[in-house]
mmCIF file of C-alpha atoms in Angstrom:
data_model
loop_
_atom_site.group_PDB
_atom_site.id
_atom_site.type_symbol
_atom_site.label_atom_id
_atom_site.label_comp_id
_atom_site.label_asym_id
_atom_site.label_seq_id
_atom_site.Cartn_x
_atom_site.Cartn_y
_atom_site.Cartn_z
ATOM 1 C CA MET A 1 176.004 154.539 89.786
ATOM 2 C CA ILE A 2 175.033 156.722 92.755
ATOM 3 C CA ASP A 3 178.672 157.317 93.668
ATOM 4 C CA LYS A 4 179.388 158.353 90.091
ATOM 5 C CA LEU A 5 176.414 160.700 90.093
ATOM 6 C CA GLU A 6 177.654 162.292 93.318
ATOM 7 C CA TYR A 7 181.066 162.771 91.692
ATOM 8 C CA PHE A 8 179.404 164.339 88.662
ATOM 9 C CA ILE A 9 177.401 166.756 90.841
ATOM 10 C CA ALA A 10 180.612 167.841 92.575
ATOM 11 C CA LEU A 11 182.357 168.391 89.234
ATOM 12 C CA ALA A 12 179.430 170.457 87.918
ATOM 13 C CA ARG A 13 179.501 172.547 91.088
ATOM 14 C CA GLU A 14 183.263 173.159 91.182
ATOM 15 C CA ARG A 15 183.734 173.335 87.371
ATOM 16 C CA HIS A 16 187.270 172.063 87.917
ATOM 17 C CA PHE A 17 188.476 168.445 88.101
ATOM 18 C CA ALA A 18 191.200 169.007 90.706
ATOM 19 C CA ARG A 19 188.995 171.047 93.071
ATOM 20 C CA ALA A 20 186.117 168.577 92.769
ATOM 21 C CA ALA A 21 188.434 165.640 93.468
ATOM 22 C CA GLU A 22 189.872 167.411 96.508
ATOM 23 C CA GLU A 23 186.375 168.120 97.856
ATOM 24 C CA LEU A 24 185.389 164.480 97.374
ATOM 25 C CA GLY A 25 188.584 163.185 98.972
ATOM 26 C CA ILE A 26 189.617 161.188 95.906
ATOM 27 C CA SER A 27 192.341 161.509 93.291
ATOM 28 C CA GLN A 28 191.767 163.419 90.069
ATOM 29 C CA PRO A 29 192.337 160.285 87.909
ATOM 30 C CA THR A 30 189.675 158.464 89.964
ATOM 31 C CA LEU A 31 187.197 161.291 89.345
ATOM 32 C CA SER A 32 187.993 161.453 85.621
ATOM 33 C CA ALA A 33 187.617 157.689 85.273
ATOM 34 C CA ALA A 34 184.276 157.721 87.112
ATOM 35 C CA VAL A 35 182.887 160.461 84.840
ATOM 36 C CA ARG A 36 184.036 158.570 81.724
ATOM 37 C CA GLN A 37 182.437 155.375 83.040
ATOM 38 C CA LEU A 38 179.205 157.300 83.606
ATOM 39 C CA GLU A 39 179.374 158.608 80.029
ATOM 40 C CA ASP A 40 179.915 155.060 78.752
ATOM 41 C CA GLN A 41 176.976 153.742 80.772
ATOM 42 C CA LEU A 42 174.646 156.477 79.522
ATOM 43 C CA GLY A 43 176.008 156.573 75.984
ATOM 44 C CA VAL A 44 176.452 160.354 75.866
ATOM 45 C CA VAL A 45 179.217 162.905 76.420
ATOM 46 C CA LEU A 46 178.577 164.829 79.632
ATOM 47 C CA VAL A 47 181.580 167.150 79.873
ATOM 48 C CA ASN A 48 183.293 169.369 77.309
ATOM 49 C CA ARG A 49 186.985 168.673 77.816
ATOM 50 C CA GLY A 50 190.099 170.386 76.625
ATOM 51 C CA SER A 51 193.199 171.071 78.619
ATOM 52 C CA ARG A 52 190.734 171.809 81.438
ATOM 53 C CA PHE A 53 187.027 171.625 82.275
ATOM 54 C CA GLN A 54 185.041 173.592 79.683
ATOM 55 C CA GLY A 55 181.494 173.097 80.923
ATOM 56 C CA LEU A 56 178.721 170.557 80.568
ATOM 57 C CA THR A 57 177.216 169.446 77.295
ATOM 58 C CA PRO A 58 173.430 169.833 76.836
ATOM 59 C CA GLU A 59 173.158 166.142 77.734
ATOM 60 C CA GLY A 60 175.324 166.797 80.779
ATOM 61 C CA GLN A 61 172.974 169.540 81.956
ATOM 62 C CA ARG A 62 170.026 167.171 81.690
ATOM 63 C CA VAL A 63 171.877 164.375 83.485
ATOM 64 C CA LEU A 64 172.783 166.851 86.236
ATOM 65 C CA GLU A 65 169.074 167.415 86.912
ATOM 66 C CA TRP A 66 168.512 163.663 87.144
ATOM 67 C CA ALA A 67 171.635 163.210 89.260
ATOM 68 C CA ARG A 68 170.423 165.684 91.867
ATOM 69 C CA ARG A 69 167.052 163.940 91.982
ATOM 70 C CA ILE A 70 168.477 160.422 92.212
ATOM 71 C CA VAL A 71 171.160 161.281 94.784
ATOM 72 C CA GLY A 72 168.589 163.190 96.838
ATOM 73 C CA ASP A 73 166.220 160.203 96.774
ATOM 74 C CA ALA A 74 169.031 157.839 97.743
ATOM 75 C CA ARG A 75 169.944 160.007 100.726
ATOM 76 C CA THR A 76 166.279 160.134 101.753
ATOM 77 C CA MET A 77 166.057 156.336 101.598
ATOM 78 C CA ARG A 78 169.185 155.909 103.725
ATOM 79 C CA GLU A 79 167.922 158.415 106.306
ATOM 80 C CA GLU A 80 164.519 156.730 106.492
ATOM 81 C CA MET A 81 166.106 153.337 107.106
ATOM 82 C CA ARG A 82 168.453 154.781 109.748
ATOM 83 C CA ALA A 83 165.488 156.494 111.464
ATOM 84 C CA ALA A 84 163.544 153.225 111.396
ATOM 85 C CA ARG A 85 166.448 151.425 113.128
ATOM 86 C CA LYS A 86 167.686 154.046 115.579
ATOM 87 C CA GLY A 87 165.193 156.909 115.701
ATOM 88 C CA LEU A 88 165.932 160.354 114.335
ATOM 89 C CA SER A 89 169.664 161.035 114.193
ATOM 90 C CA GLY A 90 172.193 162.535 111.832
ATOM 91 C CA HIS A 91 173.380 165.990 110.829
ATOM 92 C CA ILE A 92 171.420 168.987 109.515
ATOM 93 C CA ARG A 93 173.227 171.552 107.374
ATOM 94 C CA LEU A 94 171.672 175.021 107.538
ATOM 95 C CA ALA A 95 172.578 178.236 105.735
ATOM 96 C CA ALA A 96 171.221 181.618 106.779
ATOM 97 C CA ILE A 97 171.390 185.190 105.609
ATOM 98 C CA PRO A 98 173.084 187.413 108.232
ATOM 99 C CA THR A 99 169.902 189.103 109.444
ATOM 100 C CA THR A 100 168.323 185.734 110.334
ATOM 101 C CA LEU A 101 171.244 184.318 112.342
ATOM 102 C CA ALA A 102 169.837 185.632 115.611
ATOM 103 C CA MET A 103 166.672 183.569 115.177
ATOM 104 C CA VAL A 104 168.373 180.274 114.286
ATOM 105 C CA PRO A 105 168.378 179.100 117.957
ATOM 106 C CA ARG A 106 164.600 179.479 118.028
ATOM 107 C CA ILE A 107 164.512 176.462 115.690
ATOM 108 C CA THR A 108 167.628 174.512 116.599
ATOM 109 C CA ALA A 109 167.161 174.617 120.388
ATOM 110 C CA PRO A 110 163.640 173.070 120.571
ATOM 111 C CA PHE A 111 164.535 170.680 117.734
ATOM 112 C CA GLN A 112 167.658 169.412 119.532
ATOM 113 C CA GLU A 113 165.721 169.052 122.771
ATOM 114 C CA LYS A 114 163.297 166.700 121.016
ATOM 115 C CA HIS A 115 165.970 164.941 118.956
ATOM 116 C CA PRO A 116 169.218 164.966 120.971
ATOM 117 C CA ASP A 117 171.049 162.693 118.519
ATOM 118 C CA VAL A 118 170.825 165.289 115.731
ATOM 119 C CA THR A 119 173.685 167.754 115.227
ATOM 120 C CA PHE A 120 173.747 171.020 113.262
ATOM 121 C CA SER A 121 176.109 173.138 111.222
ATOM 122 C CA VAL A 122 175.125 176.717 110.364
ATOM 123 C CA LEU A 123 176.661 178.759 107.544
ATOM 124 C CA SER A 124 176.174 182.510 107.076
ATOM 125 C CA THR A 125 175.866 183.463 103.417
ATOM 126 C CA THR A 126 173.832 185.340 100.786
ATOM 127 C CA SER A 127 170.271 184.571 99.705
ATOM 128 C CA LEU A 128 171.440 183.614 96.204
ATOM 129 C CA LYS A 129 174.095 181.281 97.586
ATOM 130 C CA ILE A 130 171.485 179.563 99.766
ATOM 131 C CA LEU A 131 169.442 178.655 96.690
ATOM 132 C CA SER A 132 172.565 177.372 94.941
ATOM 133 C CA LEU A 133 173.542 175.275 97.966
ATOM 134 C CA LEU A 134 170.041 173.786 98.131
ATOM 135 C CA GLU A 135 170.088 172.952 94.436
ATOM 136 C CA ASN A 136 173.459 171.222 94.741
ATOM 137 C CA LEU A 137 172.405 169.210 97.836
ATOM 138 C CA GLU A 138 175.077 170.945 99.931
ATOM 139 C CA ILE A 139 172.621 172.061 102.620
ATOM 140 C CA ASP A 140 169.325 170.713 103.911
ATOM 141 C CA ALA A 141 167.532 174.026 104.487
ATOM 142 C CA GLY A 142 168.080 177.762 104.568
ATOM 143 C CA LEU A 143 166.763 180.858 106.310
ATOM 144 C CA THR A 144 166.193 183.702 103.891
ATOM 145 C CA TYR A 145 163.735 186.245 102.531
ATOM 146 C CA LEU A 146 160.532 184.781 101.100
ATOM 147 C CA GLU A 147 159.757 187.806 98.925
ATOM 148 C CA ASN A 148 161.538 190.231 96.612
ATOM 149 C CA GLU A 149 163.603 187.755 94.583
ATOM 150 C CA PRO A 150 162.638 184.391 92.976
ATOM 151 C CA LEU A 151 163.074 181.359 95.223
ATOM 152 C CA GLY A 152 162.528 178.623 92.659
ATOM 153 C CA ARG A 153 160.925 175.297 93.546
ATOM 154 C CA VAL A 154 161.149 175.252 97.329
ATOM 155 C CA THR A 155 158.930 174.578 100.305
ATOM 156 C CA SER A 156 158.858 177.639 102.544
ATOM 157 C CA VAL A 157 157.642 178.397 106.065
ATOM 158 C CA PRO A 158 157.317 182.076 107.144
ATOM 159 C CA LEU A 159 158.931 182.733 110.515
ATOM 160 C CA HIS A 160 159.393 186.434 111.132
ATOM 161 C CA VAL A 161 158.595 189.907 109.820
ATOM 162 C CA GLU A 162 161.681 192.043 109.354
ATOM 163 C CA ARG A 163 161.241 195.783 109.991
ATOM 164 C CA TYR A 164 164.076 198.267 109.708
ATOM 165 C CA HIS A 165 165.483 200.525 112.399
ATOM 166 C CA LEU A 166 168.284 203.000 112.692
ATOM 167 C CA ILE A 167 170.879 201.594 115.085
ATOM 168 C CA THR A 168 173.012 204.298 116.654
ATOM 169 C CA ALA A 169 175.085 204.730 119.821
ATOM 170 C CA LYS A 170 173.341 206.365 122.797
ATOM 171 C CA HIS A 171 175.416 209.480 122.241
ATOM 172 C CA GLY A 172 175.195 209.148 118.429
ATOM 173 C CA PRO A 173 173.220 211.171 115.889
ATOM 174 C CA LEU A 174 169.407 211.006 116.042
ATOM 175 C CA ALA A 175 169.601 208.791 119.128
ATOM 176 C CA ASP A 176 166.958 210.852 120.930
ATOM 177 C CA ARG A 177 164.364 210.575 118.152
ATOM 178 C CA GLU A 178 161.329 208.247 118.295
ATOM 179 C CA SER A 179 161.378 207.833 114.530
ATOM 180 C CA VAL A 180 163.381 209.015 111.530
ATOM 181 C CA THR A 181 162.832 209.046 107.785
ATOM 182 C CA TRP A 182 164.990 207.376 105.169
ATOM 183 C CA ARG A 183 166.028 210.869 104.077
ATOM 184 C CA ASP A 184 167.233 211.610 107.619
ATOM 185 C CA VAL A 185 169.264 208.411 107.677
ATOM 186 C CA ALA A 186 170.832 209.061 104.273
ATOM 187 C CA ASN A 187 172.841 211.959 105.715
ATOM 188 C CA LEU A 188 174.562 209.828 108.369
ATOM 189 C CA SER A 189 177.872 207.983 108.276
ATOM 190 C CA LEU A 190 176.545 204.486 107.643
ATOM 191 C CA CYS A 191 177.949 200.978 107.884
ATOM 192 C CA LEU A 192 175.866 198.475 105.917
ATOM 193 C CA LEU A 193 175.975 194.948 104.584
ATOM 194 C CA THR A 194 177.759 194.431 101.272
ATOM 195 C CA SER A 195 175.829 194.798 98.022
ATOM 196 C CA ASP A 196 175.756 191.036 97.352
ATOM 197 C CA MET A 197 173.394 190.691 100.333
ATOM 198 C CA GLN A 198 169.667 190.876 99.630
ATOM 199 C CA ASN A 199 169.189 192.940 102.789
ATOM 200 C CA ARG A 200 171.410 195.628 101.281
ATOM 201 C CA ARG A 201 169.536 195.525 97.980
ATOM 202 C CA ILE A 202 166.253 195.932 99.881
ATOM 203 C CA ILE A 203 167.631 198.864 101.887
ATOM 204 C CA ASN A 204 168.904 200.505 98.705
ATOM 205 C CA SER A 205 165.439 200.165 97.170
ATOM 206 C CA HIS A 206 163.829 201.926 100.158
ATOM 207 C CA PHE A 207 166.320 204.768 99.928
ATOM 208 C CA ALA A 208 165.432 205.010 96.237
ATOM 209 C CA GLU A 209 161.716 205.144 97.134
ATOM 210 C CA ALA A 210 162.538 208.098 99.358
ATOM 211 C CA GLY A 211 164.386 209.742 96.478
ATOM 212 C CA VAL A 212 167.876 209.504 97.958
ATOM 213 C CA THR A 213 171.007 207.433 97.397
ATOM 214 C CA VAL A 214 173.626 206.518 99.975
ATOM 215 C CA LYS A 215 177.271 205.602 99.925
ATOM 216 C CA PRO A 216 178.175 203.881 103.193
ATOM 217 C CA THR A 217 181.599 204.601 104.638
ATOM 218 C CA LEU A 218 181.975 200.963 105.747
ATOM 219 C CA GLU A 219 180.620 197.699 104.363
ATOM 220 C CA SER A 220 180.821 194.142 105.684
ATOM 221 C CA ASN A 221 179.089 190.805 105.224
ATOM 222 C CA SER A 222 179.045 190.386 109.024
ATOM 223 C CA MET A 223 176.400 191.872 111.303
ATOM 224 C CA ILE A 224 178.858 191.616 114.211
ATOM 225 C CA VAL A 225 181.308 193.880 112.367
ATOM 226 C CA LEU A 226 178.556 196.421 111.699
ATOM 227 C CA PHE A 227 177.325 196.390 115.284
ATOM 228 C CA SER A 228 180.864 196.736 116.658
ATOM 229 C CA HIS A 229 181.358 199.866 114.578
ATOM 230 C CA VAL A 230 178.021 201.325 115.688
ATOM 231 C CA ARG A 231 179.172 201.024 119.310
ATOM 232 C CA THR A 232 182.116 203.341 118.583
ATOM 233 C CA GLY A 233 179.682 206.202 117.951
ATOM 234 C CA ARG A 234 181.312 207.048 114.602
ATOM 235 C CA TRP A 235 178.892 204.995 112.512
ATOM 236 C CA CYS A 236 175.193 204.206 112.390
ATOM 237 C CA SER A 237 173.584 201.202 110.736
ATOM 238 C CA ILE A 238 170.217 199.874 109.606
ATOM 239 C CA MET A 239 169.138 196.552 111.097
ATOM 240 C CA PRO A 240 166.041 194.648 112.133
ATOM 241 C CA GLU A 241 165.330 195.305 115.813
ATOM 242 C CA ASN A 242 165.674 191.653 116.859
ATOM 243 C CA VAL A 243 169.169 191.491 115.338
ATOM 244 C CA ALA A 244 170.357 194.575 117.220
ATOM 245 C CA LEU A 245 168.898 193.294 120.493
ATOM 246 C CA SER A 246 170.552 189.888 120.074
ATOM 247 C CA PHE A 247 173.997 191.426 120.577
ATOM 248 C CA GLY A 248 173.139 192.765 124.037
ATOM 249 C CA PHE A 249 174.661 196.116 125.068
ATOM 250 C CA HIS A 250 171.129 197.563 125.250
ATOM 251 C CA ASP A 251 172.348 200.481 127.366
ATOM 252 C CA GLU A 252 174.874 201.517 124.733
ATOM 253 C CA ILE A 253 172.640 201.784 121.663
ATOM 254 C CA SER A 254 169.418 203.435 120.542
ATOM 255 C CA ILE A 255 166.998 201.671 118.203
ATOM 256 C CA VAL A 256 164.932 204.166 116.207
ATOM 257 C CA SER A 257 162.093 203.254 113.828
ATOM 258 C CA ILE A 258 162.547 204.289 110.188
ATOM 259 C CA VAL A 259 159.389 205.606 108.507
ATOM 260 C CA ASP A 260 158.305 207.161 105.247
ATOM 261 C CA PRO A 261 158.276 204.438 104.028
ATOM 262 C CA SER A 262 158.059 201.922 106.890
ATOM 263 C CA PRO A 263 158.267 198.603 104.995
ATOM 264 C CA HIS A 264 158.402 195.046 106.269
ATOM 265 C CA HIS A 265 159.659 191.830 104.707
ATOM 266 C CA ILE A 266 158.994 188.194 105.591
ATOM 267 C CA VAL A 267 161.856 185.801 106.274
ATOM 268 C CA GLY A 268 161.499 182.083 106.739
ATOM 269 C CA LEU A 269 162.830 178.565 106.316
ATOM 270 C CA VAL A 270 163.209 177.117 102.819
ATOM 271 C CA ALA A 271 163.955 173.557 101.718
ATOM 272 C CA THR A 272 164.078 171.996 98.276
ATOM 273 C CA HIS A 273 160.569 170.808 97.433
ATOM 274 C CA ARG A 274 160.534 167.042 97.180
ATOM 275 C CA GLU A 275 158.298 164.149 98.157
ATOM 276 C CA PRO A 276 159.106 162.568 100.432
ATOM 277 C CA PHE A 277 161.361 164.834 102.450
ATOM 278 C CA THR A 278 164.172 163.236 104.388
ATOM 279 C CA PRO A 279 163.132 162.483 107.979
ATOM 280 C CA LEU A 280 165.469 165.213 109.223
ATOM 281 C CA VAL A 281 164.108 167.882 106.876
ATOM 282 C CA SER A 282 160.538 166.792 107.561
ATOM 283 C CA ALA A 283 161.111 167.182 111.313
ATOM 284 C CA LEU A 284 162.824 170.541 110.750
ATOM 285 C CA LEU A 285 159.889 171.842 108.705
ATOM 286 C CA HIS A 286 157.537 170.670 111.455
ATOM 287 C CA GLU A 287 159.505 172.651 114.042
ATOM 288 C CA ALA A 288 159.485 175.705 111.765
ATOM 289 C CA ARG A 289 155.699 175.488 111.384
ATOM 290 C CA ILE A 290 155.290 175.440 115.167
ATOM 291 C CA LEU A 291 157.379 178.602 115.350
ATOM 292 C CA SER A 292 155.410 180.131 112.471
ATOM 293 C CA GLU A 293 152.131 179.590 114.309
ATOM 294 C CA GLN A 294 153.524 181.498 117.289
ATOM 295 C CA ALA A 295 154.703 184.438 115.181
ATOM 296 C CA GLN A 296 152.661 187.578 114.625
ATOM 297 C CA TYR A 297 152.563 189.057 111.145
#
């Protein structure tokens, strides 16, 4: 039953039998047979079928909620038993918005020192995608904004306050200023994150507060790409100070505070709220809370 529920979750996520089967490493007929067996066991139709996948039935949507809960509980049970036998081990899947990537080692490094048998994978993505990945059990935790947009039913730990600065080359525009306004920045040639990123939506809202709109001349979903273009002197960007400093090259850039307004936003670790947490997620939340206690808000 649990295997079938995991297959069903994958199908609901991919909305395509062939892609879901490929992700699961099984044949499409095996996936189709498993879903039909699940329907027979439950006595309801879960999937609207035609020549291709046409979505879940209302019963399928409800079963999907149960499937996520049951599969999540089964994984927790397996992890608890493995931890009881061998101590904490396994793999933690993290996803992070681009502006939080620089702070990921502040969690992973002390965690791995305490639990050397645990490995990590880190994905850079959008805040909305992080919530989707959590819901579909594809990641264990995420680093994202804790304000501005709904998070849903998650456990969150604040880690850092994000404040915005103009990042410009030493010989670039406004590099000699101690502070600039959003109106000042609006007149520059800017490279910014793409509009699907919450950071970009936040920045746009602050420009709107200042009564200006901007059209960047370069967009990317990578902070490295933005920073590389700033170093050419042809572009400026808007980043949190800690992100800009994480790239090094301190002698080549100027970091100038943006005021009027001078907002701040809290970022932190989020995990799907459940009791009990898996041992890995529980330990990760503990490490995040230690870091949170050291932070200044």
